[in-house]
């Protein structure tokens, strides 16, 4: 606000010697000056009001431009606009407008990936206990804390925001706060609280008639209920069924495909493969125009078919998924599809295609530098070669498996021991085959007859030595082969370190699914459906 200086009539002094006869003239002059003062005051107030209105207009213009820039992803432009709005508000000296502008700038800093700076402005927006009654402020404080890695503090702020939104009857905002709160619980590995939060979000969205958002919340709730031990099988099935009942309200094809896919994954984890396959089939249509999503659907559908023994149908889906992943450059996921295809072909007796698929899988895992998967594929391919009596190739692959195992951050001694045992068995089998193979006839040169008395036995020759220099089969030979296998282990750097047997991977943005990729067993088992689901919602 401008400070306007006024001249007061009382400040005027009469000069000495002024006659009293001039009183009437002086009174008239004083009245005129008072009128001028009043006009000046009115003019000052008018100019101050015009200045205030102009600043208010500027603040509103900067704020609108800032919000538009945020919506378009131009965070730096948004920050510039909100800073200008805050400067204008400081000149206006209106505490309410100043608080709003500080809030907007703080929220923009959080959106721009500078949460600590944003947190400073958000706290400046409304200091004191009144801040506890502002839901939007609580929500943005939660976002800032979450971005700083303080998920527990963030969950508390989201809960406060959700309660305030409910008191205002704002179901949509309450649902949003509950969704974010539940994701914080999920980050803290508290699946039970996360599931309860997602269920509350679904209820809030229902009140707000946002059935598509309610379906998404129920999908998340079902997934976290499976991870928790606080819910029964019937409770989980009920939530998944309720989620499916809302699918008709979802109009976006991508969202619909993702929902069917995720619910199908949850059914797989409950070992309800028929229900899972029905969901994956429903997801094919909506996902048809989304190649990454379609690849995930085909991948999981093939894995589910493997699980129920429908290997011929599964092989077709594995091939389609592998082709899509290849076109998208997803070598790791493509390799997993080839692994599943190899398992299906092996079960169908198509050993040549199984071996070829394992080779492609191994190449993909090497490109992706997935050493744990390399171990499993090498072992499975070696088993496949043993069935084809290709012992040397099997031996080489067992050695490659041991080398890959040495690069795993967490490797189990039991895996190493099993690989050594199988390598030893393969070496034994190779030696047996080579001994049983008929030798070509080699003519020997004629020698002069030697008298028996001329034959002397070398002192170092054992009395039980076999002819032709062959070693007798028995414990000594087994020990030698075991020593050879163990020596390869030592050169590969493998050790008996305790820990998880497999390397787990987390599949994607906001994913809560964590499971092993391929399972170690006497023969390769199919990939569990849903392990490589990529969540994009």
XYZ file of C-alpha atoms in Angstrom:
537
model
C 0.000 0.000 0.000
C 1.276 3.496 -0.829
C 1.819 5.861 2.122
C 0.229 9.218 1.187
C 1.407 12.363 3.065
C -1.154 14.991 3.923
C -0.721 18.605 5.141
C -2.764 19.387 8.265
C -4.512 22.749 8.658
C -3.535 22.930 12.298
C 0.086 23.100 11.280
C -0.334 26.504 9.862
C 0.771 29.321 12.157
C -0.283 32.886 12.123
C 2.547 35.314 11.484
C 3.200 37.866 14.187
C 1.513 41.270 13.630
C -1.502 39.918 11.779
C -4.476 42.071 12.658
C -7.658 40.757 14.079
C -9.500 42.489 11.280
C -8.251 39.886 8.919
C -10.001 37.070 10.855
C -12.842 36.718 8.353
C -10.438 36.407 5.442
C -8.367 33.929 7.408
C -11.411 31.786 8.195
C -12.368 31.645 4.534
C -8.838 30.619 3.556
C -8.780 27.892 6.237
C -12.049 26.448 4.948
C -10.636 26.232 1.438
C -7.504 24.500 2.599
C -9.523 21.883 4.547
C -11.479 21.094 1.397
C -8.234 20.593 -0.495
C -6.993 18.255 2.197
C -10.171 16.160 1.983
C -9.810 15.950 -1.802
C -6.219 14.832 -1.453
C -7.225 12.139 1.000
C -9.961 10.855 -1.296
C -7.519 10.852 -4.208
C -4.950 8.917 -2.137
C -7.504 6.282 -1.148
C -8.618 5.944 -4.744
C -5.044 5.470 -5.986
C -4.315 2.976 -3.198
C -7.441 1.004 -4.143
C -6.467 1.048 -7.801
C -2.986 -0.173 -6.889
C -4.440 -2.925 -4.702
C -6.821 -4.019 -7.445
C -3.984 -4.044 -9.949
C -1.800 -6.162 -7.680
C -4.686 -8.549 -7.017
C -5.236 -8.911 -10.751
C -1.531 -9.612 -11.232
C -1.579 -12.245 -8.496
C -4.573 -13.982 -10.034
C -2.986 -13.869 -13.490
C 0.332 -15.294 -12.267
C -1.489 -17.986 -10.289
C -3.617 -19.089 -13.254
C -0.585 -19.204 -15.513
C 1.308 -21.221 -12.889
C -1.442 -23.808 -12.550
C -1.674 -24.128 -16.330
C 2.084 -24.639 -16.594
C 1.944 -27.371 -13.932
C -0.819 -29.189 -15.782
C 1.273 -29.088 -18.966
C 4.377 -30.337 -17.165
C 6.306 -27.060 -17.432
C 7.472 -26.990 -13.834
C 10.094 -24.260 -14.233
C 7.550 -21.913 -15.832
C 5.143 -22.739 -13.028
C 7.750 -21.890 -10.397
C 8.463 -18.560 -12.067
C 4.772 -17.640 -12.106
C 4.187 -18.586 -8.488
C 7.296 -16.645 -7.396
C 5.967 -13.513 -9.136
C 2.608 -14.016 -7.469
C 4.290 -14.259 -4.061
C 6.260 -11.034 -4.681
C 3.068 -9.190 -5.568
C 1.373 -10.576 -2.460
C 4.215 -9.318 -0.262
C 3.645 -5.794 -1.604
C -0.083 -6.110 -1.013
C 0.513 -7.009 2.659
C -2.576 -9.220 2.875
C -1.824 -12.183 5.146
C -4.523 -14.394 3.603
C -3.290 -13.827 0.040
C 0.308 -14.243 1.189
C -0.524 -17.639 2.719
C -2.208 -18.826 -0.489
C 0.753 -17.773 -2.633
C 3.239 -19.446 -0.285
C 1.168 -22.633 -0.441
C 1.098 -22.608 -4.252
C 4.840 -22.063 -4.515
C 5.559 -24.806 -1.973
C 3.333 -27.293 -3.799
C 5.023 -26.395 -7.083
C 8.474 -27.032 -5.599
C 7.330 -30.476 -4.461
C 5.968 -31.162 -7.948
C 9.277 -30.026 -9.473
C 11.235 -32.555 -7.396
C 12.552 -30.115 -4.765
C 10.596 -31.313 -1.726
C 12.735 -29.687 0.985
C 12.346 -26.249 -0.585
C 8.646 -26.937 -1.000
C 8.316 -28.009 2.616
C 9.757 -24.658 3.762
C 7.140 -22.668 1.845
C 4.311 -24.972 2.879
C 5.151 -24.468 6.535
C 5.307 -20.729 5.944
C 1.845 -20.821 4.397
C -0.026 -21.445 7.649
C 1.998 -21.554 10.838
C 0.376 -22.513 14.103
C -2.447 -24.864 15.079
C -4.733 -23.650 12.292
C -2.635 -25.655 9.834
C -4.029 -28.862 11.378
C -7.487 -27.947 10.029
C -6.493 -27.370 6.381
C -6.774 -30.652 4.401
C -5.016 -29.421 1.245
C -2.051 -28.229 3.283
C -1.880 -31.565 5.118
C -1.997 -33.424 1.794
C 0.872 -31.419 0.307
C 2.925 -31.691 3.485
C 2.480 -35.461 3.140
C 3.671 -35.384 -0.463
C 6.778 -33.437 0.546
C 7.651 -35.840 3.380
C 7.093 -38.836 1.124
C 9.382 -37.367 -1.536
C 12.032 -36.951 1.156
C 11.776 -40.657 2.008
C 9.885 -40.121 5.266
C 7.045 -42.497 4.496
C 5.867 -42.874 8.098
C 5.491 -39.122 8.594
C 3.846 -38.887 5.185
C 1.290 -41.575 6.099
C 0.319 -39.614 9.225
C -0.237 -36.419 7.200
C -2.258 -38.318 4.560
C -4.439 -39.799 7.299
C -5.054 -36.331 8.762
C -5.945 -35.022 5.300
C -8.327 -37.936 4.682
C -10.165 -37.289 7.948
C -10.520 -33.582 7.161
C -11.775 -34.306 3.653
C -14.362 -36.709 5.085
C -15.598 -34.045 7.509
C -16.129 -31.795 4.492
C -17.953 -34.513 2.558
C -15.272 -34.591 -0.157
C -15.223 -38.300 -1.049
C -12.937 -37.940 -4.040
C -10.189 -36.141 -2.124
C -10.580 -38.530 0.792
C -10.096 -41.461 -1.574
C -6.975 -39.861 -3.075
C -5.500 -39.309 0.389
C -6.248 -42.901 1.406
C -4.596 -44.252 -1.758
C -1.411 -42.276 -1.087
C -1.458 -43.246 2.587
C -1.755 -46.927 1.662
C 1.193 -46.705 -0.692
C 3.256 -45.313 2.183
C 2.236 -48.306 4.314
C 3.215 -50.587 1.440
C 6.675 -48.974 1.278
C 7.057 -49.809 4.965
C 6.148 -53.461 4.243
C 2.937 -53.148 6.283
C 0.595 -55.012 3.957
C -2.239 -55.209 6.481
C -2.517 -51.432 7.007
C -2.051 -50.893 3.277
C -4.947 -53.239 2.489
C -7.199 -51.496 5.014
C -6.315 -48.121 3.539
C -7.121 -49.258 0.000
C -10.470 -50.624 1.203
C -11.276 -47.261 2.774
C -10.293 -45.532 -0.464
C -12.680 -47.787 -2.394
C -15.492 -46.864 0.000
C -14.765 -43.139 -0.415
C -14.721 -43.403 -4.209
C -18.043 -45.245 -4.130
C -19.573 -42.380 -2.142
C -18.237 -39.967 -4.765
C -19.675 -42.181 -7.558
C -16.150 -42.762 -8.949
C -16.568 -46.466 -9.622
C -13.519 -46.812 -11.871
C -11.310 -45.447 -9.095
C -13.085 -47.732 -6.623
C -12.197 -50.729 -8.816
C -8.537 -49.702 -8.842
C -8.556 -49.375 -5.047
C -10.141 -52.818 -4.648
C -7.558 -54.327 -6.982
C -4.783 -52.926 -4.817
C -6.552 -54.049 -1.650
C -6.815 -57.630 -2.912
C -3.146 -57.770 -3.830
C -2.034 -56.520 -0.399
C -4.470 -58.796 1.414
C -2.723 -61.758 -0.232
C 0.635 -60.518 1.059
C -0.720 -60.149 4.590
C -1.614 -62.986 6.947
C -4.499 -61.052 8.487
C -7.141 -61.941 5.894
C -8.866 -65.205 5.036
C -9.143 -66.765 1.602
C -12.871 -65.947 1.488
C -12.200 -62.296 2.387
C -9.731 -61.953 -0.464
C -11.993 -63.707 -2.958
C -14.823 -61.380 -1.929
C -12.766 -58.275 -2.613
C -11.614 -59.585 -6.018
C -15.198 -60.468 -6.946
C -16.364 -56.992 -5.929
C -13.614 -55.481 -8.065
C -14.728 -57.490 -11.107
C -18.322 -56.340 -10.543
C -17.212 -52.738 -11.183
C -15.433 -53.440 -14.477
C -18.414 -52.279 -16.527
C -17.911 -48.791 -15.077
C -14.358 -48.557 -16.470
C -14.344 -46.884 -19.879
C -10.613 -46.418 -20.509
C -9.303 -49.543 -22.346
C -5.818 -49.358 -20.847
C -7.130 -49.077 -17.298
C -9.571 -51.920 -17.934
C -6.828 -54.185 -19.297
C -4.564 -53.412 -16.352
C -7.349 -54.176 -13.880
C -8.147 -57.549 -15.434
C -4.441 -58.380 -15.571
C -3.830 -57.490 -11.930
C -6.879 -59.371 -10.663
C -5.764 -62.373 -12.706
C -2.357 -62.222 -11.051
C -4.026 -62.209 -7.622
C -6.065 -65.281 -8.568
C -2.855 -67.038 -9.640
C -1.326 -66.397 -6.254
C -4.380 -67.963 -4.691
C -3.833 -70.964 -7.019
C -7.204 -70.236 -8.670
C -5.907 -70.672 -12.209
C -9.253 -71.049 -13.956
C -10.427 -67.679 -12.621
C -7.034 -66.216 -13.492
C -7.170 -67.407 -17.098
C -10.678 -65.953 -17.464
C -9.330 -62.554 -16.347
C -6.350 -62.740 -18.707
C -8.665 -63.613 -21.591
C -10.832 -60.594 -20.727
C -7.712 -58.404 -20.726
C -6.689 -59.343 -24.282
C -9.255 -57.085 -25.970
C -8.610 -53.871 -24.015
C -4.849 -54.436 -24.189
C -4.755 -55.042 -27.936
C -3.687 -51.464 -28.723
C -1.146 -51.288 -25.903
C 1.874 -53.466 -26.879
C 3.645 -53.416 -23.452
C 0.404 -54.295 -21.668
C -0.501 -56.924 -24.260
C 2.914 -58.564 -23.846
C 2.333 -58.813 -20.083
C -1.121 -60.317 -20.593
C 0.184 -62.935 -23.047
C 3.126 -63.705 -20.760
C 0.899 -64.332 -17.742
C -1.732 -66.232 -19.702
C 0.947 -68.582 -21.025
C 2.353 -69.090 -17.535
C -1.121 -69.852 -16.163
C -1.692 -72.424 -18.917
C 1.661 -74.001 -18.040
C 0.471 -74.286 -14.444
C -2.640 -76.267 -15.419
C -0.777 -78.494 -17.886
C -2.179 -77.038 -21.138
C 1.247 -76.879 -22.724
C 0.253 -76.734 -26.396
C -1.889 -73.621 -25.902
C 0.713 -72.165 -23.538
C 3.487 -72.492 -26.125
C 1.553 -70.317 -28.581
C 1.152 -67.513 -26.043
C 4.809 -67.783 -25.030
C 5.879 -67.294 -28.652
C 3.593 -64.278 -29.117
C 4.775 -62.677 -25.872
C 8.443 -63.285 -26.705
C 7.989 -61.638 -30.101
C 6.317 -58.576 -28.561
C 8.949 -58.221 -25.855
C 11.650 -58.458 -28.512
C 10.098 -55.655 -30.560
C 9.929 -53.530 -27.391
C 13.565 -54.215 -26.495
C 12.671 -55.958 -23.208
C 15.368 -58.633 -23.280
C 14.873 -59.829 -19.710
C 11.133 -60.372 -20.106
C 11.670 -61.964 -23.507
C 14.159 -64.375 -21.937
C 11.592 -65.378 -19.310
C 9.084 -66.133 -22.049
C 11.658 -68.324 -23.793
C 12.235 -70.125 -20.491
C 8.519 -70.799 -20.166
C 8.369 -71.913 -23.801
C 11.283 -74.279 -23.205
C 9.465 -75.823 -20.242
C 6.283 -76.303 -22.290
C 8.209 -77.873 -25.183
C 10.049 -80.166 -22.794
C 6.743 -81.362 -21.360
C 5.471 -81.973 -24.889
C 8.570 -84.072 -25.687
C 9.952 -81.529 -28.159
C 13.480 -81.613 -26.785
C 15.150 -79.882 -29.751
C 12.886 -76.813 -29.566
C 13.198 -76.860 -25.769
C 16.991 -76.707 -26.054
C 16.795 -73.936 -28.665
C 14.459 -71.918 -26.431
C 16.754 -72.375 -23.450
C 19.675 -71.084 -25.555
C 17.671 -67.980 -26.520
C 16.690 -67.479 -22.894
C 20.310 -67.746 -21.788
C 21.376 -65.138 -24.341
C 18.650 -62.791 -23.141
C 19.578 -63.161 -19.483
C 23.215 -62.511 -20.323
C 22.229 -59.328 -22.145
C 20.180 -58.320 -19.102
C 23.031 -59.337 -16.752
C 20.632 -61.475 -14.719
C 23.073 -63.936 -13.166
C 20.512 -65.763 -11.033
C 18.381 -66.578 -14.069
C 21.504 -67.645 -15.964
C 22.222 -70.214 -13.257
C 18.771 -71.735 -13.565
C 18.688 -71.760 -17.370
C 22.183 -73.280 -17.604
C 21.139 -76.035 -15.222
C 17.918 -76.734 -17.126
C 19.644 -76.690 -20.514
C 22.288 -79.075 -19.170
C 19.540 -81.476 -18.083
C 18.052 -81.198 -21.545
C 21.389 -82.088 -23.151
C 21.808 -85.081 -20.857
C 18.515 -86.451 -22.170
C 19.993 -86.147 -25.662
C 23.215 -87.923 -24.542
C 25.266 -84.762 -25.128
C 27.349 -85.125 -21.997
C 30.113 -82.686 -22.894
C 27.676 -79.872 -23.592
C 25.960 -80.615 -20.274
C 29.321 -80.498 -18.466
C 30.142 -77.118 -20.011
C 26.756 -75.716 -18.965
C 27.075 -76.913 -15.371
C 30.427 -75.127 -15.250
C 28.811 -71.979 -16.688
C 26.106 -72.222 -14.046
C 28.739 -72.326 -11.299
C 30.499 -69.316 -12.818
C 27.230 -67.345 -12.991
C 26.434 -68.328 -9.402
C 29.699 -66.775 -8.251
C 28.429 -63.392 -9.539
C 25.190 -63.521 -7.560
C 25.184 -61.172 -4.590
C 23.264 -63.688 -2.532
C 23.851 -67.335 -3.372
C 22.929 -70.450 -1.460
C 25.349 -73.180 -0.565
C 22.679 -75.764 -1.386
C 22.499 -74.541 -4.986
C 26.264 -74.747 -5.316
C 26.349 -78.239 -3.798
C 23.641 -79.443 -6.165
C 25.482 -78.066 -9.194
C 28.736 -79.738 -8.076
C 26.888 -83.013 -7.617
C 25.325 -82.813 -11.072
C 28.611 -81.821 -12.663
C 30.271 -84.819 -11.007
C 27.518 -87.132 -12.262
C 27.868 -85.733 -15.788
C 31.648 -86.266 -15.721
C 31.099 -89.851 -14.491
C 28.568 -90.504 -17.224
C 30.870 -89.029 -19.867
C 33.748 -91.236 -18.722
C 31.566 -94.335 -18.692
C 30.365 -93.667 -22.223
C 33.899 -93.097 -23.478
C 35.076 -96.388 -21.927
C 32.189 -98.318 -23.419
C 32.738 -96.875 -26.893
C 34.467 -99.465 -29.153
C 38.043 -98.582 -30.084
C 39.329 -98.829 -33.658
C 41.811 -101.684 -34.367
C 45.439 -100.551 -34.359
C 48.055 -103.020 -35.810
C 51.046 -103.536 -33.534
C 54.600 -104.048 -34.817
C 56.139 -107.491 -34.380
C 58.557 -107.812 -31.467
C 61.209 -110.423 -30.773
C 60.210 -113.047 -28.273
C 61.029 -112.194 -24.697
C 61.948 -114.768 -22.109
C 60.030 -114.833 -18.891
C 63.230 -114.535 -16.921
C 63.959 -111.207 -18.661
C 60.710 -109.614 -17.355
C 61.193 -107.532 -14.240
C 58.423 -105.721 -12.447
C 58.949 -102.046 -11.792
C 59.106 -101.328 -8.065
C 56.539 -98.549 -8.418
C 53.933 -100.660 -10.222
C 51.036 -101.824 -8.118
C 50.267 -105.486 -8.149
C 46.607 -104.881 -8.956
C 47.207 -102.496 -11.872
C 44.823 -103.049 -14.765
C 46.046 -103.795 -18.273
C 46.318 -101.005 -20.839
C 46.962 -98.563 -18.006
C 43.247 -98.244 -17.034
C 42.251 -97.259 -13.548
C 39.810 -99.476 -11.753
C 36.374 -98.021 -11.249
C 35.489 -97.319 -7.649
C 35.722 -94.721 -4.891
C 39.068 -93.386 -6.118
C 37.564 -92.471 -9.492
C 34.523 -90.785 -7.883
C 36.793 -88.768 -5.629
C 38.846 -87.659 -8.603
C 35.764 -86.497 -10.497
C 34.401 -84.712 -7.443
C 37.728 -82.992 -6.974
C 37.665 -81.823 -10.595
C 34.159 -80.399 -10.157
C 35.070 -78.758 -6.870
C 38.178 -77.223 -8.407
C 36.039 -75.607 -11.071
C 33.832 -74.223 -8.303
C 36.839 -72.727 -6.606
C 38.065 -71.116 -9.816
C 34.599 -69.638 -10.359
C 34.708 -68.009 -6.954
C 31.599 -69.693 -5.610
C 31.237 -69.972 -1.885
C 28.913 -71.390 0.703
C 27.312 -68.136 1.734
C 24.039 -68.339 3.531
C 21.068 -66.401 2.179
C 18.058 -66.570 -0.104
C 18.316 -69.140 -2.852
C 17.067 -66.810 -5.563
C 17.547 -63.224 -6.552
C 14.194 -61.433 -6.388
C 13.197 -58.584 -8.633
C 10.577 -55.862 -8.101
C 8.447 -55.424 -11.249
C 7.878 -51.737 -12.022
C 6.274 -48.153 -11.033
C 4.163 -48.251 -7.700
C 4.572 -52.259 -7.859
C 3.923 -54.165 -4.690
C 4.646 -57.585 -6.199
C 7.945 -59.242 -5.261
C 8.631 -62.846 -6.116
C 11.293 -65.107 -7.540
C 11.701 -65.460 -11.267
C 12.333 -69.109 -12.050
C 12.191 -71.836 -9.437
C 15.059 -74.237 -8.749
C 13.871 -77.819 -8.840
C 14.886 -81.170 -10.229
C 13.324 -80.077 -13.522
C 12.505 -76.545 -14.587
C 9.110 -75.407 -13.357
C 7.007 -72.828 -15.183
C 7.294 -69.148 -14.424
C 4.693 -68.136 -11.851
C 2.055 -65.937 -13.529
C 2.243 -62.309 -12.624
C 5.863 -62.218 -11.566
C 6.813 -59.836 -14.337
C 3.717 -57.669 -14.349
C 4.600 -54.037 -14.998
C 2.232 -51.668 -13.149
C 1.809 -48.353 -14.948
C -1.146 -46.997 -13.083
